[in-house]
Tab-separated table of C-alpha atoms in Angstrom:
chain	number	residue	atom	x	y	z
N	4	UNK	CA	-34.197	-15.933	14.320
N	5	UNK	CA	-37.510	-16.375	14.473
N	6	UNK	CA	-39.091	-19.356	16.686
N	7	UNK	CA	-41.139	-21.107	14.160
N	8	UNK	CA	-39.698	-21.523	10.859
N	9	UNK	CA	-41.577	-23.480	8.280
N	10	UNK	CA	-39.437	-25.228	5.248
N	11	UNK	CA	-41.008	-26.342	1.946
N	12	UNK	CA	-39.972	-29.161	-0.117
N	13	UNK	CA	-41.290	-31.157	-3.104
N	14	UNK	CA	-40.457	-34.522	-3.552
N	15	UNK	CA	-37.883	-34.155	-5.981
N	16	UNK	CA	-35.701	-32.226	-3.152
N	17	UNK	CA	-36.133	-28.487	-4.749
N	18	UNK	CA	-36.890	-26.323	-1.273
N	19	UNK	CA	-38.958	-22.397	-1.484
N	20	UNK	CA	-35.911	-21.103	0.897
N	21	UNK	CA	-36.474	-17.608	2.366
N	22	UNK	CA	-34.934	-15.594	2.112
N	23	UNK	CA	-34.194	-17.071	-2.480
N	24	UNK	CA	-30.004	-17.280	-2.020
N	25	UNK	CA	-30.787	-18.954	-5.311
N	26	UNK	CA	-30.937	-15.780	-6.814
N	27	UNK	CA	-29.126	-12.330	-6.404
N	28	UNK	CA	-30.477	-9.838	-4.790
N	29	UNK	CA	-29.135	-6.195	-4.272
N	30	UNK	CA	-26.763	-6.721	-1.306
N	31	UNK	CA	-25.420	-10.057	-2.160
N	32	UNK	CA	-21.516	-9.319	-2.614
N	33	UNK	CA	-20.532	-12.764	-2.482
N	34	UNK	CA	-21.523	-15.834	-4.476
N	35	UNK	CA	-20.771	-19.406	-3.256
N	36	UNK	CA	-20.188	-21.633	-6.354
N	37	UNK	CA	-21.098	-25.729	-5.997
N	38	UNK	CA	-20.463	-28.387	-8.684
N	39	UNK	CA	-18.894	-25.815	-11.000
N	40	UNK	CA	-22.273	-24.035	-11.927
N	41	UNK	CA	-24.856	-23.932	-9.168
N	42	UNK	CA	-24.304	-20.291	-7.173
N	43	UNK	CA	-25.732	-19.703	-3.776
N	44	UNK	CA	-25.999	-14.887	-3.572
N	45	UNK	CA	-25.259	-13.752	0.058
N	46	UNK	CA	-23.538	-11.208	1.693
N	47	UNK	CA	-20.110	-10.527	3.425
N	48	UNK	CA	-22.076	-9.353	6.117
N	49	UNK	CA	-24.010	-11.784	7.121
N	50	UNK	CA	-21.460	-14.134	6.564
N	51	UNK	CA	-18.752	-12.332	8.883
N	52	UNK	CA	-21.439	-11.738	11.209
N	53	UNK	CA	-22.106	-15.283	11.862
N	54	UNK	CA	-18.910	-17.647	10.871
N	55	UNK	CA	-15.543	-16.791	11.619
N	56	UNK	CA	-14.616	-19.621	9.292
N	57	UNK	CA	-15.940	-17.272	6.287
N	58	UNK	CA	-15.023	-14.066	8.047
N	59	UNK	CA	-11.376	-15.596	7.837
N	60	UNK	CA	-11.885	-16.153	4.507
N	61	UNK	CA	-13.445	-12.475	3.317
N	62	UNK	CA	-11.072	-10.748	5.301
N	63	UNK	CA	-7.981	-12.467	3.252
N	64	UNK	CA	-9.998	-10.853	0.074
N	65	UNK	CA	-11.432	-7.941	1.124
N	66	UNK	CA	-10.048	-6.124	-1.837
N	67	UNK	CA	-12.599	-8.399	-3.912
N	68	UNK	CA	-16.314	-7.486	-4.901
N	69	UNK	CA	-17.803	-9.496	-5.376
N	70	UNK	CA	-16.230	-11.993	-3.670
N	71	UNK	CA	-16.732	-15.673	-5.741
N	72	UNK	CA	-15.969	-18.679	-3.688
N	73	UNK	CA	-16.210	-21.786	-4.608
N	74	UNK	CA	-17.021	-24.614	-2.237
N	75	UNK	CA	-16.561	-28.414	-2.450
N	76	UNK	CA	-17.903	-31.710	-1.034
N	77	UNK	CA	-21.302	-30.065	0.093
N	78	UNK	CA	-24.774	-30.780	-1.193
N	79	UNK	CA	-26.057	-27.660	-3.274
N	80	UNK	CA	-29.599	-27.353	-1.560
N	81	UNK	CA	-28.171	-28.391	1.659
N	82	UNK	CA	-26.177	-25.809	1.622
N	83	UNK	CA	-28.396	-23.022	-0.185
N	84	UNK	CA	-30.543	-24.276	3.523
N	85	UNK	CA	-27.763	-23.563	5.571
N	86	UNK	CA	-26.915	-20.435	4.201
N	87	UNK	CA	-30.570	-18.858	4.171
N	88	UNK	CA	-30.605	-19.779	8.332
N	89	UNK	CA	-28.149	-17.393	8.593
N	90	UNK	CA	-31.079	-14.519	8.164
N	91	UNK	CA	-33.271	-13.090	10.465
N	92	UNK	CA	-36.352	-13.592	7.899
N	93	UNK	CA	-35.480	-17.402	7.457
N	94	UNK	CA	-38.497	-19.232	7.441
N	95	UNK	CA	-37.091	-22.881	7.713
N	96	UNK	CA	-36.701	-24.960	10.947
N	97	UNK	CA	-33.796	-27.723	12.170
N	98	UNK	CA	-35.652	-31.029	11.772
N	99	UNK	CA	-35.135	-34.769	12.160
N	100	UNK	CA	-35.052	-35.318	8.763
N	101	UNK	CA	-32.378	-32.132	7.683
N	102	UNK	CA	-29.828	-32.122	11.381
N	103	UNK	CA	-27.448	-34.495	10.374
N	104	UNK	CA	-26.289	-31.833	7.564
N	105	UNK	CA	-27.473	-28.930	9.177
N	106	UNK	CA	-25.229	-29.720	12.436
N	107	UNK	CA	-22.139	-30.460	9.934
N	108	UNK	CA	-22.112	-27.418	8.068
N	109	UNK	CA	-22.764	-25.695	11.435
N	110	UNK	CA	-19.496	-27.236	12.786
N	111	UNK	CA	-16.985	-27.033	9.905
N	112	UNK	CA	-17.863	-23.204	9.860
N	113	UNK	CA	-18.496	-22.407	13.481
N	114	UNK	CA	-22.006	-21.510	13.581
N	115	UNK	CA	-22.798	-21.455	17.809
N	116	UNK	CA	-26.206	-20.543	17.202
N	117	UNK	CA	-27.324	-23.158	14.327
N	118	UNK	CA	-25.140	-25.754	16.644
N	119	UNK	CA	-27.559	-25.050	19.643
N	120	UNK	CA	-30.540	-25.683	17.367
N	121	UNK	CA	-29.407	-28.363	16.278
N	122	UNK	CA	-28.373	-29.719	19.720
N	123	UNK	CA	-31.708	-29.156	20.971
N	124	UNK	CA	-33.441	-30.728	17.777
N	125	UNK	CA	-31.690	-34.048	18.600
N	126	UNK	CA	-31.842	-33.907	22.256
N	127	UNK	CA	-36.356	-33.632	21.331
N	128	UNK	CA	-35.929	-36.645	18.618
N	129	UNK	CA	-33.535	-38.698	20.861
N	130	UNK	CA	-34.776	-42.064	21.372
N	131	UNK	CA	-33.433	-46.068	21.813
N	132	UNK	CA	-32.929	-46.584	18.015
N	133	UNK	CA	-31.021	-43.948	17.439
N	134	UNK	CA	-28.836	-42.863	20.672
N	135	UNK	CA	-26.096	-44.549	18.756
N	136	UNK	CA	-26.002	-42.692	15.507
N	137	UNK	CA	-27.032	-39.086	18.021
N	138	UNK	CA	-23.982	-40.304	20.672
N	139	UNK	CA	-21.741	-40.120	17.256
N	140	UNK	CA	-22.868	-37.026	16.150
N	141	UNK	CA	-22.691	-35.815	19.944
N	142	UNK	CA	-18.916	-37.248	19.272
N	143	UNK	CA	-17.831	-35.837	16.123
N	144	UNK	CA	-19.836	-32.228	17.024
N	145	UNK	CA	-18.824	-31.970	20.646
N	146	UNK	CA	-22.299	-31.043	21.730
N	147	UNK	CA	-21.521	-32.949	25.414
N	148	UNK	CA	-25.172	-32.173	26.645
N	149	UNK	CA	-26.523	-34.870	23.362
N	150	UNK	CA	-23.751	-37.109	24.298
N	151	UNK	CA	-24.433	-37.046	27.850
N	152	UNK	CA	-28.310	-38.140	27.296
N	153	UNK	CA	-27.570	-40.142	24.187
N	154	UNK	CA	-25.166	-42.404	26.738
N	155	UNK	CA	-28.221	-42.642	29.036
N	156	UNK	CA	-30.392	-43.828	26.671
N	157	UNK	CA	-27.544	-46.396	25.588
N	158	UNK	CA	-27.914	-48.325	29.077
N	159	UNK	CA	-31.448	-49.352	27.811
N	160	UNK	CA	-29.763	-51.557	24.528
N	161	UNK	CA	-29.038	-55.039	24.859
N	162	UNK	CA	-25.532	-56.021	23.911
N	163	UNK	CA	-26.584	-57.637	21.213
N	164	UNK	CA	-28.356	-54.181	19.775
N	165	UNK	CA	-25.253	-52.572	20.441
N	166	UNK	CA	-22.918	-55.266	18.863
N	167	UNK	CA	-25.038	-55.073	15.898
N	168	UNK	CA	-25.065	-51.077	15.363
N	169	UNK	CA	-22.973	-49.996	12.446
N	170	UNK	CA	-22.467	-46.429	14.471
N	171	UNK	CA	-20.338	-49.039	17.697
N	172	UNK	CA	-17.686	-48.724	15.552
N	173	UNK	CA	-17.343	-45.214	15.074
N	174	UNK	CA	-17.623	-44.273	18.940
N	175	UNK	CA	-14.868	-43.686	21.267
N	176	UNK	CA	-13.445	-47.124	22.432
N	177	UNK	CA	-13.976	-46.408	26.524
N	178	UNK	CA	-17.275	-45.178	25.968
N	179	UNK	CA	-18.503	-47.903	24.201
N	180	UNK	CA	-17.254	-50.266	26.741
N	181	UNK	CA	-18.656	-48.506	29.552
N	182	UNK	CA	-21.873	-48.822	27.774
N	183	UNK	CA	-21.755	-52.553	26.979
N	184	UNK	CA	-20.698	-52.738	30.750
N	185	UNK	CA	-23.392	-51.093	31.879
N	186	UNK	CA	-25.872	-53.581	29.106
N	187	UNK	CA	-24.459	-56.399	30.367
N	188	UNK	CA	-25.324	-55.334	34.098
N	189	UNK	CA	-28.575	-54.985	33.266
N	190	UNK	CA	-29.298	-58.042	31.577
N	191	UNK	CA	-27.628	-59.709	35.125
N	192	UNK	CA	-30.560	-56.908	36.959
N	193	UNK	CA	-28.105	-55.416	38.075
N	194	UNK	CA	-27.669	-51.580	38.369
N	195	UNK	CA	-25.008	-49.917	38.959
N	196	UNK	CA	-25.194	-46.367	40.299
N	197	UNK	CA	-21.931	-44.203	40.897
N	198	UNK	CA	-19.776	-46.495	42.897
N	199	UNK	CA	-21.725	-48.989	43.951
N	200	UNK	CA	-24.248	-51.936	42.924
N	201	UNK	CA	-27.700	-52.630	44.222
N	202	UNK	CA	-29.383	-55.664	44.008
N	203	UNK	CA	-32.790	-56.543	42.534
């Protein structure tokens, strides 16, 4: 992949995704279908190469070409944006604004390399309004360096912020408490490191 990847999109949400999965090309040997009549070309591959949720998939149709799969409950372009990361001559990047999706599709089909991007992305955009929502993604994604850093940043909430978080609910129960421990420690100035408390 390359390191800088540029991604263009107008405001109605059509992207210029390189390489075009939009359209076929000579190798694609598989076509993803979305919403009944929106196709995504690629190739078995790439696909294999990458995701051995798909490469479980093409092997039980091997005898197929092309292969036509059709896939349900994911956005088309989100998608067509995950699928065109998959080549070397991508020319997209993991944002703030596209990792929530991009580190979901990278997780339900076992993409390591997309999941480290999009670990790092959130570990550079990580900050006190949003360690919740990242320490549920870290959660749900099992990326335990993000949930490790997102937790950190929790201790700087009040417990009212935290109370008041529609993403409280969604966390593990013990690691929510341990954070509102660790709020309401601090609003006493007091700190508690490993095993033991120090006074201010």
């Amino acid at each position: 992949m390359q390191a800088e990847h540029q991604m263009a999109c107008n405001d109605s949400g059509n992207c210029n995704f390189s390489p075009n999965v939009k359209v076929p090309r000579h190798s694609s040997d598989v076509v993803l279908i979305l919403d009944r009549v929106k196709y995504i070309y690629t190739d078995k591959k790439t696909l294999v190469q990458w995701s051995p949720i798909f490469k479980d998939i093409l092997n039980s149709l091997k005898n197929e070409n092309p292969v036509y799969m059709v896939i349900e409950g994911h956005n088309y372009n989100e998608m067509c944006q995950f699928i065109s990361f998959l080549y070397p001559s991508c020319n997209q990047t993991i944002t703030e604004s596209n990792v929530r999706y991009m580190v979901k599709l990278a997780y339900e089909y076992g993409v390591k390399f997309i999941l480290k991007l999009c670990q790092s992305t959130l570990l550079n955009t990580l900050r006190k309004d949003n360690c919740l929502e990242y320490m549920f993604l870290a959660q749900t994604y099992h990326l335990t360096e993000l949930l490790e850093k997102a937790k950190q940043q929790c201790f700087k909430l009040s417990y009212e912020d935290i109370e008041s978080n529609p993403f409280t609910n969604d966390l593990d129960l013990f690691l929510i408490e341990d954070i509102k421990r660790m709020s309401k420690l601090k609003s006493n100035k007091s700190y508690v490191f490993l095993n033991y408390t120090v006074e201010h």
